[in-house]
Short mmCIF file of C-alpha atoms and ligand atoms in Angstrom, two decimals:
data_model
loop_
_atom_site.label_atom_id
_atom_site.label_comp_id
_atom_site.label_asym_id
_atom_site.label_seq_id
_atom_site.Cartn_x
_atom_site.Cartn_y
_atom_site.Cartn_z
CA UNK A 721 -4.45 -21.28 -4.45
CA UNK A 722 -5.43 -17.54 -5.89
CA UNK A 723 -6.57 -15.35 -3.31
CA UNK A 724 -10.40 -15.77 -5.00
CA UNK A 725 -10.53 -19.54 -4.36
CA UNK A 726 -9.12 -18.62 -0.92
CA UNK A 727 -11.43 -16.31 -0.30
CA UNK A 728 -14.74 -18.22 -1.43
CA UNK A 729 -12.99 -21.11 0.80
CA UNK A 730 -12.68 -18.68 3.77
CA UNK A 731 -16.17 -17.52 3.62
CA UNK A 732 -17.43 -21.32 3.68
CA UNK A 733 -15.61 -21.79 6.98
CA UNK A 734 -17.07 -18.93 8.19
CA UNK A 735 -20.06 -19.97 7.77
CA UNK A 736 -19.44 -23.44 9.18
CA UNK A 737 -18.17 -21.61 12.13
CA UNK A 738 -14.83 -22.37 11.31
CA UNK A 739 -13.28 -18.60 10.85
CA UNK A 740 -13.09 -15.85 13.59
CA UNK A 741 -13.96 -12.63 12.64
CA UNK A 742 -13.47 -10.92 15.77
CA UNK A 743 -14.73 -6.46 15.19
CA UNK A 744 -16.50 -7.60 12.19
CA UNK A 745 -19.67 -6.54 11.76
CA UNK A 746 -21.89 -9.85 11.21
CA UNK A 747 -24.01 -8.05 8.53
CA UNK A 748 -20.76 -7.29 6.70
CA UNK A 749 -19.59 -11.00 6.51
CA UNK A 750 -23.60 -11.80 5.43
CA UNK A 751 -23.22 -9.84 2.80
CA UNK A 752 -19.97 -11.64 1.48
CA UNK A 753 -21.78 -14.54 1.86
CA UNK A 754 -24.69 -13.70 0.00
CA UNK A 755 -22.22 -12.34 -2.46
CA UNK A 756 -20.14 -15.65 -2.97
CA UNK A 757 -23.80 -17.41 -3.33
CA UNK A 758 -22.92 -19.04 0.03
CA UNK A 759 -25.88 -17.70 1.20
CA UNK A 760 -29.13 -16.49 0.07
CA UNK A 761 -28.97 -13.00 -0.54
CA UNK A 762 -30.68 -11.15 2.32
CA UNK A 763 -33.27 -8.62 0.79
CA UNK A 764 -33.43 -6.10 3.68
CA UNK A 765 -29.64 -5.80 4.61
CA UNK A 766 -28.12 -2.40 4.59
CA UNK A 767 -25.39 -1.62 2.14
CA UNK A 768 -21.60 -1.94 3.26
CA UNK A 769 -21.22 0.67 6.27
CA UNK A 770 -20.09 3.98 5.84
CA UNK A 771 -16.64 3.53 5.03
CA UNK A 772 -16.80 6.76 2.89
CA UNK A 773 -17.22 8.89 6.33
CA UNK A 774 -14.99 6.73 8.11
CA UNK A 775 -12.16 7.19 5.42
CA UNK A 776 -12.69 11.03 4.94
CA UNK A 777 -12.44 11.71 8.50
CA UNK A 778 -9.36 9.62 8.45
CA UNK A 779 -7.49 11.72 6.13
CA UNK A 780 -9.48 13.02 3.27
CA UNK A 781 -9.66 17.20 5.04
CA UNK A 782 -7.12 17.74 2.34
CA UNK A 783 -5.61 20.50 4.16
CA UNK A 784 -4.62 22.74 2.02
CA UNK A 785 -2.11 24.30 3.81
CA UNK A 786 1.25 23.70 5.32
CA UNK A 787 2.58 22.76 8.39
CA UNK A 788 2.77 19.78 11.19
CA UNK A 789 0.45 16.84 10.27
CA UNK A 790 -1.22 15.90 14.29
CA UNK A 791 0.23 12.83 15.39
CA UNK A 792 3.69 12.09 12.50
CA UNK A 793 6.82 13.10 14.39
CA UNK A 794 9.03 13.84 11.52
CA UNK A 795 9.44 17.35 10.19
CA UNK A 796 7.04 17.62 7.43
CA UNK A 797 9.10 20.50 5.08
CA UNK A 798 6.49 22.26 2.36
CA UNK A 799 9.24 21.02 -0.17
CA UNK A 800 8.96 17.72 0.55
CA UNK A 801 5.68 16.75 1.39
CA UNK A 802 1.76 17.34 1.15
CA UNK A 803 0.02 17.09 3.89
CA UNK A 804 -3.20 15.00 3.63
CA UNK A 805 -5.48 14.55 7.28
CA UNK A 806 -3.62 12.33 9.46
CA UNK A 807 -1.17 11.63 6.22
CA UNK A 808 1.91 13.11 4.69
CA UNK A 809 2.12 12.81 0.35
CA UNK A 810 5.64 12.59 -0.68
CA UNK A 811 5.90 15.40 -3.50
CA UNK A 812 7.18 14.24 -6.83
CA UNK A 813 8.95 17.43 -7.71
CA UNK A 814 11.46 16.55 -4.72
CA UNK A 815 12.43 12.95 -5.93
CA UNK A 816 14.74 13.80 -8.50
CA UNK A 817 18.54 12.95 -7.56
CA UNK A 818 16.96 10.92 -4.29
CA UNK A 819 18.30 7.65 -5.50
CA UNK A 820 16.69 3.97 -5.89
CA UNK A 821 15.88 4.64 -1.87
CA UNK A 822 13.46 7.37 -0.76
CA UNK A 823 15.45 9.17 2.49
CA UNK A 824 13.90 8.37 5.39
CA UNK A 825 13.06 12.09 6.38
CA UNK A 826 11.47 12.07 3.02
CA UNK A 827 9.14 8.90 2.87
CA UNK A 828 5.51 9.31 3.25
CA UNK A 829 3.33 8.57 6.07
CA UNK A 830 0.10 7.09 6.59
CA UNK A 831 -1.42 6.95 9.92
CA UNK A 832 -4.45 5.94 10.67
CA UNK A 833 -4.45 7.52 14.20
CA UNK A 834 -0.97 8.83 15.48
CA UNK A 835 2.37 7.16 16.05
CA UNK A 836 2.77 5.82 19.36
CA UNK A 837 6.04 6.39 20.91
CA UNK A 838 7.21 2.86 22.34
CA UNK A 839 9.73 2.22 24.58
CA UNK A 840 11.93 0.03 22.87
CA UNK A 841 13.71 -1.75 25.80
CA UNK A 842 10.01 -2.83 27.32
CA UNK A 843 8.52 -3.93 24.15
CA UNK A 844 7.62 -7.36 23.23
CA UNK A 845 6.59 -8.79 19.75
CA UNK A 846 4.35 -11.57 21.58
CA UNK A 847 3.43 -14.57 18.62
CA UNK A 848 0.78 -16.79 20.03
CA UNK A 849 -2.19 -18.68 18.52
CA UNK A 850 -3.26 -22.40 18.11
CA UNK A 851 -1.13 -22.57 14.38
CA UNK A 852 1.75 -22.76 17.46
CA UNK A 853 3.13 -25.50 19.31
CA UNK A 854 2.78 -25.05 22.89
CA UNK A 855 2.30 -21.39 23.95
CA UNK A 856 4.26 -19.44 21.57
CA UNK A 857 6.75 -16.95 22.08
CA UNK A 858 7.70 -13.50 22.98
CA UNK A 859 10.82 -11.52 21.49
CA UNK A 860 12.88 -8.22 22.39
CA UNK A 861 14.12 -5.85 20.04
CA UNK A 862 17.33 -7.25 21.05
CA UNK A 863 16.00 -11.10 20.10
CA UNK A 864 15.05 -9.70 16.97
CA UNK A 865 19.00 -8.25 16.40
CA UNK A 866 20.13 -12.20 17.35
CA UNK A 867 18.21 -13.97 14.82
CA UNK A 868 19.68 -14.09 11.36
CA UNK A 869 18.84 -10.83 9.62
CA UNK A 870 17.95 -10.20 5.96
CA UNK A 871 17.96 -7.38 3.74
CA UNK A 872 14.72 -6.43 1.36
CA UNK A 873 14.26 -3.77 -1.00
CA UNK A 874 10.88 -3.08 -1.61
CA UNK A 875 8.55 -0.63 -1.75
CA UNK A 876 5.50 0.67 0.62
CA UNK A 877 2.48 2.38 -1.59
CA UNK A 878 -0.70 2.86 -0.51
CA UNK A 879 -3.94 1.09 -1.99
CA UNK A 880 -5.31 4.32 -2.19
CA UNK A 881 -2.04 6.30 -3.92
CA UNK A 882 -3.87 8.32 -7.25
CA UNK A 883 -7.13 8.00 -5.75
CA UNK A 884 -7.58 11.77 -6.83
CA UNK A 885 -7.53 10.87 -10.51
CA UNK A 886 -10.70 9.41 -10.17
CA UNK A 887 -12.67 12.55 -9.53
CA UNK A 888 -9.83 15.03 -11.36
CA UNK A 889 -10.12 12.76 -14.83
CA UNK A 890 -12.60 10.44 -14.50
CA UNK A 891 -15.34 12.82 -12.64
CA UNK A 892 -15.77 10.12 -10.22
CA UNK A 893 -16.46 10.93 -6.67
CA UNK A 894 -14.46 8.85 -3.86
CA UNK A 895 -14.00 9.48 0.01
CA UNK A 896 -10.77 8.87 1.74
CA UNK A 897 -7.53 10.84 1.30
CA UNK A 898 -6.89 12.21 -2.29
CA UNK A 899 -3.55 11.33 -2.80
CA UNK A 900 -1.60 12.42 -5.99
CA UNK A 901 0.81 9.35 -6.95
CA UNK A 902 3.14 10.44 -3.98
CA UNK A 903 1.38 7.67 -1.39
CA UNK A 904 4.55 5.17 -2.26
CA UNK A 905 8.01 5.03 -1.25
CA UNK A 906 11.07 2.74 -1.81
CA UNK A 907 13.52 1.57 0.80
CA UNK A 908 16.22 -1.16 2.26
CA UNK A 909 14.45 -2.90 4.85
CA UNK A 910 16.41 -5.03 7.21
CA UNK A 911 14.94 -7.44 10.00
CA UNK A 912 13.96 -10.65 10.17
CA UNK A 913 12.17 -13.52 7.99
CA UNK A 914 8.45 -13.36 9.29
CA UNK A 915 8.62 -17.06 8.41
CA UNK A 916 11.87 -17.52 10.61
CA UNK A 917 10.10 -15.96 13.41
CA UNK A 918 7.02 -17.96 13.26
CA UNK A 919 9.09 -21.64 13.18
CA UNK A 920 10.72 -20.56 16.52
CA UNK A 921 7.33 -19.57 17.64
CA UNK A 922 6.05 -23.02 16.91
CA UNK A 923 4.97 -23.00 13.46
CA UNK A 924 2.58 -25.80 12.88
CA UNK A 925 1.11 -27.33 9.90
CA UNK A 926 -2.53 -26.33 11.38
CA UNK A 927 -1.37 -22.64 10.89
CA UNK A 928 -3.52 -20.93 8.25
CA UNK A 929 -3.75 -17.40 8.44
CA UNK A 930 -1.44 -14.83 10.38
CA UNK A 931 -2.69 -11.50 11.94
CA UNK A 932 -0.10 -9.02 13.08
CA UNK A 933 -1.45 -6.12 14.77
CA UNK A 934 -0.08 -2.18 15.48
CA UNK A 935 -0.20 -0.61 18.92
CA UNK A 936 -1.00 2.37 17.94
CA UNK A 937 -4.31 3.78 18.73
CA UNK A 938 -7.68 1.75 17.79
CA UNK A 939 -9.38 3.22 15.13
CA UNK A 940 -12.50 4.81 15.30
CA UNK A 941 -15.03 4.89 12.15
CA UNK A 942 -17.38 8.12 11.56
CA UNK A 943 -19.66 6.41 14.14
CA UNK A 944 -17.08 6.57 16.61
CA UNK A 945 -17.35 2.74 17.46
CA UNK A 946 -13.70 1.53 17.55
CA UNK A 947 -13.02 -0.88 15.25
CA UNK A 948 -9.94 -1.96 17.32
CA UNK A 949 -6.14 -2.32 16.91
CA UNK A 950 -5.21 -1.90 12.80
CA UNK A 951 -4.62 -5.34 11.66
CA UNK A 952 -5.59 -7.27 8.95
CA UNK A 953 -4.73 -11.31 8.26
CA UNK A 954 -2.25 -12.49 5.86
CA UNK A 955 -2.35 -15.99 4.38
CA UNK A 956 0.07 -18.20 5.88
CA UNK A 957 1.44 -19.42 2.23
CA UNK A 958 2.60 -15.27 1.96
CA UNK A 959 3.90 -14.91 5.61
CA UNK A 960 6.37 -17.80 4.86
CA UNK A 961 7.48 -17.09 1.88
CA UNK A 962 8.85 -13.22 1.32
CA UNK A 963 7.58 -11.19 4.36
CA UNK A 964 10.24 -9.18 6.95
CA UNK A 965 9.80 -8.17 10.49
CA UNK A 966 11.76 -4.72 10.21
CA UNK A 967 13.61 -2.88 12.58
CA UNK A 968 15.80 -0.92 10.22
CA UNK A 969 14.98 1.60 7.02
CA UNK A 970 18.05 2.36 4.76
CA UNK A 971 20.76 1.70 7.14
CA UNK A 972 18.97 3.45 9.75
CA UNK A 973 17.19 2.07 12.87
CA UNK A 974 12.92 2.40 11.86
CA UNK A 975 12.32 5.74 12.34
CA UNK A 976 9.09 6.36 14.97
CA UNK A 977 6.24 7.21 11.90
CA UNK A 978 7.55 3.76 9.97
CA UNK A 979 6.59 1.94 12.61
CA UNK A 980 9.46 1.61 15.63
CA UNK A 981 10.23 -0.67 16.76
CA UNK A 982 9.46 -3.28 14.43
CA UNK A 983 6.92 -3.28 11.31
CA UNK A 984 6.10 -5.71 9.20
CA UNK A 985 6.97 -5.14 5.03
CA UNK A 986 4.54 -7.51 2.94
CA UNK A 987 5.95 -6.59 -0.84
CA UNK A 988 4.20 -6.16 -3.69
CA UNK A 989 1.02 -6.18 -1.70
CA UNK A 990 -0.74 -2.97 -0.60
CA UNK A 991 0.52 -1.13 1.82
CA UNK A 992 -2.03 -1.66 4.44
CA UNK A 993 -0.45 -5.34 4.93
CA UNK A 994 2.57 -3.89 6.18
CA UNK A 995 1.76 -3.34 9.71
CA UNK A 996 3.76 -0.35 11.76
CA UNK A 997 4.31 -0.63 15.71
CA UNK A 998 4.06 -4.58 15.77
CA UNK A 999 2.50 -5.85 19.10
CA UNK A 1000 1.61 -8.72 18.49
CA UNK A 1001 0.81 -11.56 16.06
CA UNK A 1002 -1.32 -14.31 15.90
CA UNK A 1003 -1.13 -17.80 13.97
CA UNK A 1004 -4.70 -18.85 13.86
CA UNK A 1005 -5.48 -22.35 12.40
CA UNK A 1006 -8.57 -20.72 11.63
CA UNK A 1007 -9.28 -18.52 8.73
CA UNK A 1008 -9.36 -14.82 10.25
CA UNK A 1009 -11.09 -11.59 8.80
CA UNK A 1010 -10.67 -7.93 10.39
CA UNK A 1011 -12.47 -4.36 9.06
CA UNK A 1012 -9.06 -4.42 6.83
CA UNK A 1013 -9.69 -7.38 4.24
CA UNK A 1014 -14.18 -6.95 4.84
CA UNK A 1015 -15.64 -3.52 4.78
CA UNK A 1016 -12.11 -1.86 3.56
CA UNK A 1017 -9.63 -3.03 0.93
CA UNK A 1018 -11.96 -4.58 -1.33
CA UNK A 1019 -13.69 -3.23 -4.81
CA UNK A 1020 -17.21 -2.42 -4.45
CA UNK A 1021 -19.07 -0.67 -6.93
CA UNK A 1022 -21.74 -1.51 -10.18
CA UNK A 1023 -18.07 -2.98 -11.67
CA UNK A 1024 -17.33 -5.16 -8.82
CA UNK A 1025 -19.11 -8.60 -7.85
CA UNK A 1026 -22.01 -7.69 -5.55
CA UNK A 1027 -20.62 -7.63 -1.83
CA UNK A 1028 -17.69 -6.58 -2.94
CA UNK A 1029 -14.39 -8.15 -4.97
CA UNK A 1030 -12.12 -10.46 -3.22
CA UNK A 1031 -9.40 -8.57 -0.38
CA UNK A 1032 -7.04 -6.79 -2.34
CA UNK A 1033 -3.84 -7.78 -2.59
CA UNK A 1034 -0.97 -6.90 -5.28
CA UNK A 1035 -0.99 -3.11 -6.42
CA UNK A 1036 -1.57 -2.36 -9.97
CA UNK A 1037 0.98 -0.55 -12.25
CA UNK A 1038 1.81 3.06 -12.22
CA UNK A 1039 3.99 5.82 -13.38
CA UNK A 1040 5.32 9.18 -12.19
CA UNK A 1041 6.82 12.12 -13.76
CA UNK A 1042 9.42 13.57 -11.33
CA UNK A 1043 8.04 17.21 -11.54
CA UNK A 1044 5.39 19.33 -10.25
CA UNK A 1045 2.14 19.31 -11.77
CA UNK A 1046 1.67 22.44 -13.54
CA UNK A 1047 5.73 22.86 -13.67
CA UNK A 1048 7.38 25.47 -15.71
CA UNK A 1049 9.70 24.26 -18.63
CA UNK A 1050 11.94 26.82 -20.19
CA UNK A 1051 11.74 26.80 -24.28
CA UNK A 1052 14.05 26.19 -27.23
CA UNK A 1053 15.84 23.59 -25.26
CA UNK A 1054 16.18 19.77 -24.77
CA UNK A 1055 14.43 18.63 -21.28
CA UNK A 1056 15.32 15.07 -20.08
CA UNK A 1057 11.76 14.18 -18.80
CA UNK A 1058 12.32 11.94 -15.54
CA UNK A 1059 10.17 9.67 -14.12
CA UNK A 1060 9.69 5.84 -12.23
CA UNK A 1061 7.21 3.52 -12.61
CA UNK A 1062 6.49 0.17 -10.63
CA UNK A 1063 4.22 -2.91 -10.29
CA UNK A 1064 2.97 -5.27 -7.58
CA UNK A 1065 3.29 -8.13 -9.82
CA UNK A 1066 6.66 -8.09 -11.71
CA UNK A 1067 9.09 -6.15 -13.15
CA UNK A 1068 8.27 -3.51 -15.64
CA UNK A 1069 8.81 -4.19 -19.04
CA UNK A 1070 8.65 -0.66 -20.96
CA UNK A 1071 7.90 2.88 -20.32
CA UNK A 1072 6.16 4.57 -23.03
CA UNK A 1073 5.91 8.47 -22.83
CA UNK A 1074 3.34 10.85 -24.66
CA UNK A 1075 4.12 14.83 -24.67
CA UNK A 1076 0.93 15.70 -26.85
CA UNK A 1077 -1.58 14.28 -24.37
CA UNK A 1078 -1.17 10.76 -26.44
CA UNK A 1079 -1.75 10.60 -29.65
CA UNK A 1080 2.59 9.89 -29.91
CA UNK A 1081 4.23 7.70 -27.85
CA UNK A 1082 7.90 7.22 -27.31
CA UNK A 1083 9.44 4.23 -25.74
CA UNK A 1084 11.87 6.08 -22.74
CA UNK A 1085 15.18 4.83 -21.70
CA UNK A 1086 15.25 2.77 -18.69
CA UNK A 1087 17.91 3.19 -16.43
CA UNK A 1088 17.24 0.14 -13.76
CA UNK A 1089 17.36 -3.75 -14.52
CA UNK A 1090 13.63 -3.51 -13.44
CA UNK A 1091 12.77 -5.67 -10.54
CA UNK A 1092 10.06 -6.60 -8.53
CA UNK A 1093 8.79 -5.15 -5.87
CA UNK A 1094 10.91 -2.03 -6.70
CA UNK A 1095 10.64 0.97 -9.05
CA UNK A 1096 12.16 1.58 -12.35
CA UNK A 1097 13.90 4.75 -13.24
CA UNK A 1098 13.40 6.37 -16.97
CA UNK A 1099 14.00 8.95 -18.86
CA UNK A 1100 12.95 10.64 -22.42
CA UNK A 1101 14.44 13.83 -24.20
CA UNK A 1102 12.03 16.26 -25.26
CA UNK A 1103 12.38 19.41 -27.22
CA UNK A 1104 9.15 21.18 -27.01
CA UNK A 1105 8.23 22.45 -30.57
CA UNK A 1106 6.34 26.04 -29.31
CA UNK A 1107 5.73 27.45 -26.01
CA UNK A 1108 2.30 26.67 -24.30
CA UNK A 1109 0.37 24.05 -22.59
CA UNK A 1110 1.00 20.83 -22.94
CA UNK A 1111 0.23 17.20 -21.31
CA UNK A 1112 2.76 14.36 -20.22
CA UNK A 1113 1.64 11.04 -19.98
CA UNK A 1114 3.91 8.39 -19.07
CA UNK A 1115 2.62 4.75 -19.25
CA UNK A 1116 4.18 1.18 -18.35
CA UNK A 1117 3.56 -2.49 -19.41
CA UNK A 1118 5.14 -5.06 -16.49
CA UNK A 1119 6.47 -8.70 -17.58
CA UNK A 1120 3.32 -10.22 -16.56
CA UNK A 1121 1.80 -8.05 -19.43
CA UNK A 1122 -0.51 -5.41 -17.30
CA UNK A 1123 -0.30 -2.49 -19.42
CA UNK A 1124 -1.89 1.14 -17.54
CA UNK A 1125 -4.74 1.55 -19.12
CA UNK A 1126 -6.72 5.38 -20.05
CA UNK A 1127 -9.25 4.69 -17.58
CA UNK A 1128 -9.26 3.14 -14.66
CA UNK A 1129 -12.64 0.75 -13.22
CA UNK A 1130 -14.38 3.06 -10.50
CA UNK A 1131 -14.43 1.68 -6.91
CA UNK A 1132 -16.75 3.47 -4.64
CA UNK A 1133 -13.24 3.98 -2.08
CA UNK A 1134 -11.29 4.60 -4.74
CA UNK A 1135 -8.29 2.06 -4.38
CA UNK A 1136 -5.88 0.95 -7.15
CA UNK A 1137 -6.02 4.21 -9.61
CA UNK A 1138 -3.39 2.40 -11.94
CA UNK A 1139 -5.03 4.53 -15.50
CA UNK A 1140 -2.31 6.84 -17.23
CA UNK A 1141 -2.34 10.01 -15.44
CA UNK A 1142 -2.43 13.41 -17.56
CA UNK A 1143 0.36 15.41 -16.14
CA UNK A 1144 0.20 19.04 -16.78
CA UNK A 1145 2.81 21.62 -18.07
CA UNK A 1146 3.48 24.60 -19.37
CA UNK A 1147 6.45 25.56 -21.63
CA UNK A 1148 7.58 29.18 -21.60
N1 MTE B 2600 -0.32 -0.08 12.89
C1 MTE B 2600 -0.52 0.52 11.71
N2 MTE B 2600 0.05 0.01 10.61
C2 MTE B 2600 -0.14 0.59 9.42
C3 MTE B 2600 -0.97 1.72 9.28
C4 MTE B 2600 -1.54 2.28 10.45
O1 MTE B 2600 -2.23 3.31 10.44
N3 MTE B 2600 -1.31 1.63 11.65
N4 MTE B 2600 -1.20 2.23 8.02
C5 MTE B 2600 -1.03 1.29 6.91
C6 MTE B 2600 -1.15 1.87 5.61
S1 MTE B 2600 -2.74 2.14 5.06
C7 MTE B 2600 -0.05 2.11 4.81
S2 MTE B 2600 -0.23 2.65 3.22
C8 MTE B 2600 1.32 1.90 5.31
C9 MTE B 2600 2.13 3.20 5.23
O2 MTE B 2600 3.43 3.04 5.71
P1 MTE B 2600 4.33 4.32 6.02
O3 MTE B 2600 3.55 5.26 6.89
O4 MTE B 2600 5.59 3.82 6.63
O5 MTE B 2600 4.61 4.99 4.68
O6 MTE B 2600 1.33 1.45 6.67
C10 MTE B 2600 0.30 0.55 7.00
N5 MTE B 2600 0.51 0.05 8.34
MO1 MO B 2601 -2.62 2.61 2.82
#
């Protein structure tokens, strides 16, 4: 089933009173209603709520300056990273030479609060929920470490990574944090088959959606009504099938802004699937909704069906150049232009680069087997022909055929900016 048909199906049980949608507001799911024609479309309700507040005072201050982001841990060193509100941008000029694995020190952050520091010898992972047998389970850090482990590669991007394209080219005004395209990063995750946990939980064949949530603060919107714990459902057909309970980042235990002790990694789906600071989850043989698949993480806009698009799920494709904007190239030599670009739904299939703002492109040289749910490194040799300005665009086509396109479709949050970006330099 596509996540549309699941969707539509989700909203009927809703309103059958078959789904829990527990910090919802009830106008919100009306309005999805009305928009799947479930119900007639109620003339007087307000638009969707604020989310644009919500999401700038969240992250989107845009500090300009350096120095500690309130409430990540890490070191945060100008070279390395941007800070953004409550968030850290990982810069592109500091990728090259960084490997197929972003450093832990180096990975960005996205917080919608602060991280919690949690004790790991006291914490629980507690799995509960009528999709269980009985009265479900509760696991240590050191249960975790017993069960059979499993590596994943994969990487972590925001829905919202490039969202500052869409006012920068497209003059298109959006809330939220304006990240660059450095709202991604790749790593080794190890820990444990969600699926494997849930079957010693007490799977059952009732179970229909899963919803882990973070113990890290709840989350406030603009109106300063909590909207609870961050947590948003996943479909139990995904939570089987590819998703890892964490405990470990590129050989290293998870550091505290990743989401210590335990996180989950959901790949090629946006990042705000992948849950940091796992508490708890529950297997609901009920469809579930949070704020995090209903008033955020869906397309709304005059583009979008009215109510908004179905939850998002896979991100789109993208490409970075690994420089600076605005960088400095010396003349009358060869540069190797660098760069990666990635999908949500399969492997990339070319990289085609433009260095006269694209009128001529120029397939690059991959130097990864591309894969899914990880980047692809390329590269291109360029001899600029006279000093001045000039504009790089780098664009990819995956093996499901999704080539980046000039312009992306505005959504009034800005999520998925997969358009080729113009990236800016100046030789001499
Ligand atoms: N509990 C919790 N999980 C969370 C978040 C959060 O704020 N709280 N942020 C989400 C979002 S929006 C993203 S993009 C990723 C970022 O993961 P990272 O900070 O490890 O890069 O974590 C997700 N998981
Ligand atoms: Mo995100």
């Amino acid at each position: 089933m596509n996540e549309l048909t699941y969707d539509r199906l989700r909203r009927r049980q809703w309103l059958a009173g078959e789904a829990r949608a527990d910090g919802v507001d009830r106008r919100t799911l009306l309005r999805m209603l009305a928009a799947a024609g479930v119900v007639a479309a109620p003339a007087l309700l307000p638009p969707a709520r604020a989310v644009a507040a919500t999401a700038a005072a969240a992250g989107g201050t845009a500090a300009a300056a350096a120095g500690p982001v309130p409430g990540i841990v890490k070191p945060l060193p100008a070279e390395w990273f941007v800070p953004r509100g409550t968030n850290a941008e990982m810069r592109w000029d500091a990728v090259p030479g960084t490997g197929l694995h972003t450093p832990n020190e180096r990975f960005f952050v996205r917080n919608h609060t602060a991280t919690p520091l949690i004790d790991q010898a006291s914490w629980r992972l507690r799995v509960h929920g009528a999709g269980l047998r009985g009265d479900g389970a509760e696991f240590s850090l050191a249960d975790l470490h017993r069960l059979p482990s499993h590596r994943l590669s994969a990487l972590v991007e925001c829905a919202g990574n490039g969202r500052s394209f869409y006012a920068s080219q497209q003059g298109q005004t959006v809330p939220g944090t304006p990240w660059t395209l450095g709202g991604i990063g790749s790593a080794e995750w190890r820990g444990v088959r969600l699926g494997d946990l849930l079957r010693r939980a007490g799977l059952t064949h009732g179970a229909v959606d899963v919803m882990p949530s973070g113990l890290d603060a709840e989350y406030r919107g603009a109106d300063g009504v909590s909207l609870g714990r961050v947590r948003r459902p996943l479909p139990i057909g995904k939570a089987v099938d590819d998703v890892l309970v964490a405990y470990a980042m590129n050989g290293a235990p998870l550091p505290a802004d990743h989401g210590a002790p335990a996180r989950l990694v959901v790949p090629g789906w946006v990042g705000i699937a992948s849950i940091k600071w796992l508490g708890e989850i529950e297997v609901s043989d009920q469809p579930l909704y949070s704020p995090w698949n209903t008033d955020y993480y869906r397309l709304f806009g005059p583009d979008h069906p009215e109510g908004g698009s179905a939850p998002l799920i896979t991100q789109v494709v993208k490409s970075a150049f690994e420089l600076g904007r605005g960088a400095v190239l010396a003349p009358d030599r060869v540069h190797r232009l660098e760069g990666r670009s990635w999908s949500g739904t399969a492997p990339v299939r070319e990289v085609e680069v433009s260095t006269d703002g694209g009128q001529v492109w120029r397939r690059a040289r991959l130097h990864d087997v591309p894969r899914r749910h990880g980047w692809t490194r390329w590269s291109l040799d360029w001899r600029p022909a006279a000093p001045g300005p000039y504009e790089l665009l780098a664009r990819a086509t995956d093996r499901a055929g999704h080539r980046q396109p000039d312009t992306a479709v505005f959504n009034r949050e800005g999520y998925l900016f997969g358009a080729v970006v113009r990236h800016p330099v100046t030789v001499g």
